[in-house]
XYZ file of C-alpha atoms in Angstrom:
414
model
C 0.000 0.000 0.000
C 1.274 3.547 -0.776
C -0.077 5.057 2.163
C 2.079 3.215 4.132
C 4.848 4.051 6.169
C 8.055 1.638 7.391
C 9.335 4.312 10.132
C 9.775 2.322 13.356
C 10.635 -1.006 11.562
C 14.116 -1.679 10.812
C 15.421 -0.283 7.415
C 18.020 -0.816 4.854
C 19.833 2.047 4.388
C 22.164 2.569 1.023
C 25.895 2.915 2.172
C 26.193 6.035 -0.041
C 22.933 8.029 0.714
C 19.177 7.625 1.501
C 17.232 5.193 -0.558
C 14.162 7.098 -1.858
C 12.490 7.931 -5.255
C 11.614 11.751 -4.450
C 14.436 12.968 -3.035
C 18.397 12.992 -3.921
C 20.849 13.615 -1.479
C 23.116 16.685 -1.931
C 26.380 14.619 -1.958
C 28.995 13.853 -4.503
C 30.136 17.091 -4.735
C 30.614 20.293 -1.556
C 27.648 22.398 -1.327
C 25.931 25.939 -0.128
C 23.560 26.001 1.974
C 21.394 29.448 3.632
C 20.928 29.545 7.375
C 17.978 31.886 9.383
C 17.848 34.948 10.999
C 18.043 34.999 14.771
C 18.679 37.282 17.618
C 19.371 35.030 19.823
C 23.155 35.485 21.366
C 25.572 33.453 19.416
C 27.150 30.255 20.825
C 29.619 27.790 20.511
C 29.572 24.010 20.289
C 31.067 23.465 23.337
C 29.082 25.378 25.638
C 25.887 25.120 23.903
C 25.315 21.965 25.977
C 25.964 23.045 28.708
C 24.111 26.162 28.851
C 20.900 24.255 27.570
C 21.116 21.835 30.384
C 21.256 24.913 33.055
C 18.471 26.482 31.663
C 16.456 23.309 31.781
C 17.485 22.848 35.796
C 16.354 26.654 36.148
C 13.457 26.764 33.796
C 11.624 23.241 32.855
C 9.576 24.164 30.270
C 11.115 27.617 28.662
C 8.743 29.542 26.124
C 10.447 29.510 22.784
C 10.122 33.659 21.340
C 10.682 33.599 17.862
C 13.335 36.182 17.139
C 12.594 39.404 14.668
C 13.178 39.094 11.472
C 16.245 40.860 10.115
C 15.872 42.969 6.728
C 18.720 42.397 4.733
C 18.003 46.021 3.193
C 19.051 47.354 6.504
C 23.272 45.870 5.355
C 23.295 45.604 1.980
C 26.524 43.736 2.474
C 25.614 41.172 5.061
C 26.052 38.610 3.606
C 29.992 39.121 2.096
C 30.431 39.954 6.452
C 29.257 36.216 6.969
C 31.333 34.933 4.416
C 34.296 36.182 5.790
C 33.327 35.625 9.374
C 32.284 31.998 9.086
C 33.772 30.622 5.443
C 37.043 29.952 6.824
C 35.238 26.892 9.346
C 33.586 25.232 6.368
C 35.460 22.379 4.769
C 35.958 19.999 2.097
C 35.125 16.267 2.607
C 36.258 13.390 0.064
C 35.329 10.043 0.586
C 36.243 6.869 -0.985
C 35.525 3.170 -0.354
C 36.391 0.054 -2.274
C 33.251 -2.020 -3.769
C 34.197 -5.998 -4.241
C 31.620 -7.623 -6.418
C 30.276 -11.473 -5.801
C 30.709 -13.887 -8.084
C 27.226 -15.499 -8.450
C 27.075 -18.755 -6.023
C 26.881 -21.138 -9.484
C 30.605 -20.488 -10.321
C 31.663 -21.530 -6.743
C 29.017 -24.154 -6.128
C 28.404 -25.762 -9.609
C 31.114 -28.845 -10.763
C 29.996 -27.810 -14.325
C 30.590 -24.384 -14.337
C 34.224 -25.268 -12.325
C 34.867 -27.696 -15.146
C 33.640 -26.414 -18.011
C 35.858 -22.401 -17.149
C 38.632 -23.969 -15.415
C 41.088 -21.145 -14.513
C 39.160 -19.155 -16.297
C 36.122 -19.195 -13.618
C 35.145 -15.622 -13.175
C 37.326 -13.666 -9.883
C 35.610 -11.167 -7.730
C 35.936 -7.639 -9.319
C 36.845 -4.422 -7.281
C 36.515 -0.641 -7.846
C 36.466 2.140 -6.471
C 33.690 4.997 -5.452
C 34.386 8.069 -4.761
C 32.533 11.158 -3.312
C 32.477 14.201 -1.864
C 31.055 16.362 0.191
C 31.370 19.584 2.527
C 31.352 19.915 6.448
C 32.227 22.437 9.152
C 33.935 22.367 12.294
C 32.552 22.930 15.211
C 35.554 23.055 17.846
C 38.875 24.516 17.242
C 40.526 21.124 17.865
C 39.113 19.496 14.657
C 36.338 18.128 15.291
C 33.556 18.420 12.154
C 30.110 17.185 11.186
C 28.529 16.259 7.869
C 25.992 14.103 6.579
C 26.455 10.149 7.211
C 25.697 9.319 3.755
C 28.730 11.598 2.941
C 31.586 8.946 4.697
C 29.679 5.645 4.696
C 31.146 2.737 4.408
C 34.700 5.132 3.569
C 37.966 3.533 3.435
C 39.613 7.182 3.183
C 38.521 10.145 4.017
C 40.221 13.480 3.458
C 39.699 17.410 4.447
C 40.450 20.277 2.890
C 40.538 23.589 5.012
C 39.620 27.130 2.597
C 43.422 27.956 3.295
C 44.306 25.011 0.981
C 45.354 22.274 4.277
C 44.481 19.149 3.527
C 44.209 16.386 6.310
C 43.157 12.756 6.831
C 39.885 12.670 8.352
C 38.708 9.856 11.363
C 34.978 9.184 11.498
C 34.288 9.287 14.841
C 30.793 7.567 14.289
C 27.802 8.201 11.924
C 24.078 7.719 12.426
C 22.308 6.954 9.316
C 18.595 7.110 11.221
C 18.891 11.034 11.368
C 21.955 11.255 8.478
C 24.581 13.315 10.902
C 28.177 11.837 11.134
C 31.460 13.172 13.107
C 34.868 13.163 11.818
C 38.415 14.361 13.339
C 41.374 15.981 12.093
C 44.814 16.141 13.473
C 44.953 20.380 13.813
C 44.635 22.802 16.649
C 43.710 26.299 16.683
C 41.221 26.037 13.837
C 38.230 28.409 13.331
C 34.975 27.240 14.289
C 30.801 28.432 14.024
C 28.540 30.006 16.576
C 25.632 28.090 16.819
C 22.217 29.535 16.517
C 18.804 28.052 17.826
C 16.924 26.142 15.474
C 13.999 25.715 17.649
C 13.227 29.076 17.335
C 13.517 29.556 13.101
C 10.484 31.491 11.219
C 9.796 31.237 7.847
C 11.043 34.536 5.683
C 14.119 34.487 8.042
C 17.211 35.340 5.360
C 19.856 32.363 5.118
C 22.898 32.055 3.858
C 24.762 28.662 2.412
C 28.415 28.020 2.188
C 29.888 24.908 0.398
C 31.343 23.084 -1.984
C 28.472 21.862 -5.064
C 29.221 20.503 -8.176
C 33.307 20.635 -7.119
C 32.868 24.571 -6.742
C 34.817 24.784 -3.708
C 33.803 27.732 -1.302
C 30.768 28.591 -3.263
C 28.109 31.047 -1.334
C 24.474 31.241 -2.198
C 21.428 32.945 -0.306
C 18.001 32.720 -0.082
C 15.346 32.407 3.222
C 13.922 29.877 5.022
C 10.390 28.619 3.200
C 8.938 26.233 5.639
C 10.363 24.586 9.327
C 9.326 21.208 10.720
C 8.739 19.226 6.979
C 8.631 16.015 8.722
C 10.960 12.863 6.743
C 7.268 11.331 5.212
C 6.711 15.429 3.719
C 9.919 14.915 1.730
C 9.917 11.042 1.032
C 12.708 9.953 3.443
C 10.403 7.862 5.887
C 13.499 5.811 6.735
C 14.484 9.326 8.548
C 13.431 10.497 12.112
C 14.082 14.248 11.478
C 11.825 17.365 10.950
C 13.879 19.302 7.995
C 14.203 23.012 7.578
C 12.938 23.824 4.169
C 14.823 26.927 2.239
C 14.956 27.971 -1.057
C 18.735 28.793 -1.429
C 20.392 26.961 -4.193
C 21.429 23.311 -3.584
C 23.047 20.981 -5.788
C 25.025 17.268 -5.130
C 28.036 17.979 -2.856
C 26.101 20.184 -0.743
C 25.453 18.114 1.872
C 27.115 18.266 5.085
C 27.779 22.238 4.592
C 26.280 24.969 7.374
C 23.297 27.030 6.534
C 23.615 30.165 7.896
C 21.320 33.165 9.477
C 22.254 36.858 9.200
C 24.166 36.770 11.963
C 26.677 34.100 10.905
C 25.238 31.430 13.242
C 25.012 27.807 12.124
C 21.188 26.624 11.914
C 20.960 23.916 9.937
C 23.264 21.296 8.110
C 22.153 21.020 4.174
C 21.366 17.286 3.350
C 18.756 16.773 0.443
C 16.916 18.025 -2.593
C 13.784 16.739 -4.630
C 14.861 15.606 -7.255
C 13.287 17.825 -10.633
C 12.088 20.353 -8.121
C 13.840 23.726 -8.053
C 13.560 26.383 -4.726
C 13.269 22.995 -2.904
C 16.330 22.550 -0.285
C 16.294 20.607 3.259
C 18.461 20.859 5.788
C 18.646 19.077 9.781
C 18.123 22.057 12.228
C 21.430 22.292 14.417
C 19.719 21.460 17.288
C 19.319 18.022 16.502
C 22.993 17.666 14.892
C 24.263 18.917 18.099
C 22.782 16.585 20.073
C 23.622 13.253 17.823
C 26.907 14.609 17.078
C 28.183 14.687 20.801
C 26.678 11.368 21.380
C 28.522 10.266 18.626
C 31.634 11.772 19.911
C 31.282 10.461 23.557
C 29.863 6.761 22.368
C 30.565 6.287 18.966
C 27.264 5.430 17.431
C 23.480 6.650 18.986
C 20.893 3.955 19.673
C 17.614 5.242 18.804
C 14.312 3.527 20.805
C 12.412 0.839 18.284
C 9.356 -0.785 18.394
C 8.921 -3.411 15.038
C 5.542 -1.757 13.123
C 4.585 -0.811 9.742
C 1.549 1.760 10.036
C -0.054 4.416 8.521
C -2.407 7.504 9.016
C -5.586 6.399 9.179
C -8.039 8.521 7.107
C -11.612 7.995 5.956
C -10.675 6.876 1.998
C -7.651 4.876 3.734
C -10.135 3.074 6.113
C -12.742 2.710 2.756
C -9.557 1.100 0.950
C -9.022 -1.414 3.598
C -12.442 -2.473 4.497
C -13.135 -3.363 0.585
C -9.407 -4.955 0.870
C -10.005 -6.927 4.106
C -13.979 -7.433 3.732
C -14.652 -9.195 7.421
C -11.147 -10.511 8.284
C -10.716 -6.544 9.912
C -13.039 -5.123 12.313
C -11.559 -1.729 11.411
C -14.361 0.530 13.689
C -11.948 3.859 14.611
C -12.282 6.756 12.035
C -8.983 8.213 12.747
C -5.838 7.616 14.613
C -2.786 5.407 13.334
C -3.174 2.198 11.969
C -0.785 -0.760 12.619
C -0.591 -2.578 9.146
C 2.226 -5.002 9.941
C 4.066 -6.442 13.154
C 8.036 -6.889 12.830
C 8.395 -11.046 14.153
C 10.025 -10.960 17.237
C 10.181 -7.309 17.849
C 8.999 -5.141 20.873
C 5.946 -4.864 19.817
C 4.768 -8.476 18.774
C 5.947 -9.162 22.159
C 4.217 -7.058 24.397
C 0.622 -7.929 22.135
C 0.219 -5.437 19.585
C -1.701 -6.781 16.524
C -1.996 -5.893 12.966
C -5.322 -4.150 12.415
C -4.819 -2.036 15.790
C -5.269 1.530 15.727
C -2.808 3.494 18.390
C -4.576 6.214 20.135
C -2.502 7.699 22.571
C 1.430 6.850 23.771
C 2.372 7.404 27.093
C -1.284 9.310 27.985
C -0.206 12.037 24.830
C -3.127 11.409 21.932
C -1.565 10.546 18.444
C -3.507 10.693 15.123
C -0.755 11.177 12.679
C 2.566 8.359 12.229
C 4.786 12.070 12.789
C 3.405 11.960 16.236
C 4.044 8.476 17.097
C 7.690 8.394 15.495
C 8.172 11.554 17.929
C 7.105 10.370 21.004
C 8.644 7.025 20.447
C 11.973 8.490 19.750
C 11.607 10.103 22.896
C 11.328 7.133 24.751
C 13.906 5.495 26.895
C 14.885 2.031 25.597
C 14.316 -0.844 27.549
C 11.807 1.360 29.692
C 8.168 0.517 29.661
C 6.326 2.686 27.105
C 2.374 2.580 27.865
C 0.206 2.636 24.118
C -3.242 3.093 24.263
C -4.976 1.187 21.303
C -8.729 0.273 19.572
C -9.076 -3.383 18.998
C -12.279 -4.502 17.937
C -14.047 -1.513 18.952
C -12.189 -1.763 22.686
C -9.979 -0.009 23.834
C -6.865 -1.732 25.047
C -3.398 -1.104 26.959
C -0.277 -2.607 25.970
C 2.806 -1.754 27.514
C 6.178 -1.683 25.340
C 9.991 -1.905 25.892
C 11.402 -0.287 23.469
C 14.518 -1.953 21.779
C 17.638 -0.166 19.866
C 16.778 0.164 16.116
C 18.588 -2.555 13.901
C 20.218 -0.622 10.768
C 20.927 -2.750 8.010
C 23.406 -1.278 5.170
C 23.832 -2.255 1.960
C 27.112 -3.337 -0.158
């Protein structure tokens, strides 16, 4: 079924990029991205953290302001002052990995194929792929982020600094589920980004994008931000559990991994996909959410995000029409709305605490759900292994079930 959507159950995830029709990722070659307006004070990496977590002691549940809008009439020049504030902290990323093709199981398996080739029996053939990418530093000890898709499954990885440097990149870990990665140079005193707050992005805010696209090292382009929270099903990357910052500034492959920028020079977003055959149409992972995967990736190495085993989907009045006629009297589909369980994972967290196929989830942990966005966020912001209570209609009853989330299996390809 179309409609459906594959976001808690485990997915296979391309080792160069994310497997989708709709979209393309902006890698292969650096890219410029456009970041938002804010007046918010700008911060570093480093003590962004920390700051956040003695707000939250001091204020539990802080009221997000969105900031004014900046006019870009009032500096004609404001953007050239970003560039030369902040392009020196954006880098080059190039990737390569060695690909060993299988010889097909007859050749090894078969006496007639060993006796009729002989020596001649086909080998396994290797090449290489290559790729690259852009990134930005975000301590002055050379640490960087980019996009996961931009050094998976790399053998070699190198960085070029806008002064020319070039250095042998580490990946420190990568997390496909939300496409942010970490990588280390060997280099001290290197320039780094403020950090701006993406929770707190309006759309009109003017961005700015610095990268390397199509091999155009150090390339700037501007634009604004069109939409905020286009969740991974808006863009076709269900596989994803991100809300994307949508912007209009120019993005091509090689963008991805590059900063987008507000007015002020602040890092809001990382650039990471286009539509493909759509033009104005640019997302990007608010900075928010790449800070907080990218230091668990430094501390731990990898991030284990919570997992339940379900296929569902939206549940609408032409989806339930669809699967009544489908089903006929195998489904006793009686809820009009709410989010529809369409398969079970075998031996998953959820087949094992009860949940059925044909169940309709109406609230998790006492917060009411109708839409699979809402589940995948409340979910994610579970604890693994801690019992998550799920409210569901079974039959026309209403039924608890109480889940354990699990870590989400990631299977790569190649």
């Amino acid at each position: 079924m179309k409609t459906t959507n594959h976001d808690l159950a485990p997915k296979k995830i391309d080792a160069r990029g994310l497997p989708h029709r709709l979209w393309m990722l902006s890698c292969g070659v650096a890219v410029v991205f456009l970041g938002s307006c804010s007046l918010l004070p700008a911060k570093t990496f480093e003590t962004r953290q920390s700051e956040t977590q003695a707000q939250k002691t001091i204020e539990p549940n802080p009221v997000i302001v969105p900031p004014a809008i900046i006019s870009s009439s009032e500096d004609a020049n404001f953007v050239v002052k970003v560039v030369q504030q902040v392009g020196p902290a954006v880098v080059r990323i190039d990737s390569s990995r060695t690909i060993t093709s299988r010889v097909p199981d007859e050749f090894n398996n078969d006496p007639f194929f060993r006796r009729f080739f002989g020596e001649g029996a086909p080998q396994p053939r290797q090449r290489v792929e290559r790729g690259s990418g852009s990134g930005f530093l975000i301590n002055s000890s050379g640490q960087i982020v980019t996009n996961s898709h931009v050094v998976d499954g790399a053998d070699t990885v190198t960085v070029t600094l806008k002064d020319g440097r070039t250095f042998d990149g580490k990946v420190l870990g990568e997390d496909p589920v939300t496409d942010v990665a970490t990588i280390k140079i060997d280099a001290n005193n290197l320039p780094t980004l403020a950090v701006g707050n993406s929770d707190a992005l309006q759309p009109g805010e003017a961005v700015i994008a610095i990268g390397n696209p199509l091999g155009l090292n150090n390339t700037v382009t501007s634009g604004i931000i069109s939409a905020t929270g286009r969740s991974s099903s808006d863009i076709g990357a269900s596989d994803k559990r991100v809300d994307y910052i949508q912007t209009d500034a120019a993005i091509n492959p090689g963008n991805s991994g590059g900063p987008l920028l507000n007015a002020r020079g602040q890092v809001i977003a990382m650039n990471t996909a286009i539509i493909r055959g759509a033009q104005g149409l640019g997302f990007a992972i608010p900075i928010n959410t790449v800070q907080r995967i990218a230091q668990e990736l430094i501390a731990n190495g990898k991030v284990d995000h919570p997992y339940l085993g379900v296929q569902m989907v939206t549940l609408t009045p032409d989806i339930k029409e669809r699967i009544k006629n489908k089903a006929g009297d195998r489904l006793n589909l009686t809820a009009d709305e709410g989010v529809l369980l369409v398969d079970i994972v075998p031996r998953s967290p959820a087949s094992t605490a009860g949940l059925r196929v044909g169940d309709v989830i109406k609230s998790i942990n006492n917060q009411p759900v109708t839409k699979i966005e809402e589940v995948q966020k409340l979910v994610e912001n579970s604890k693994i292994g801690t019992n998550l209570p799920i409210e569901v209609e079974r039959d026309g009853q209403t039924v608890q079930v109480g889940v354990q989330p699990a870590p989400l299996p990631v299977t790569r390809e190649g």
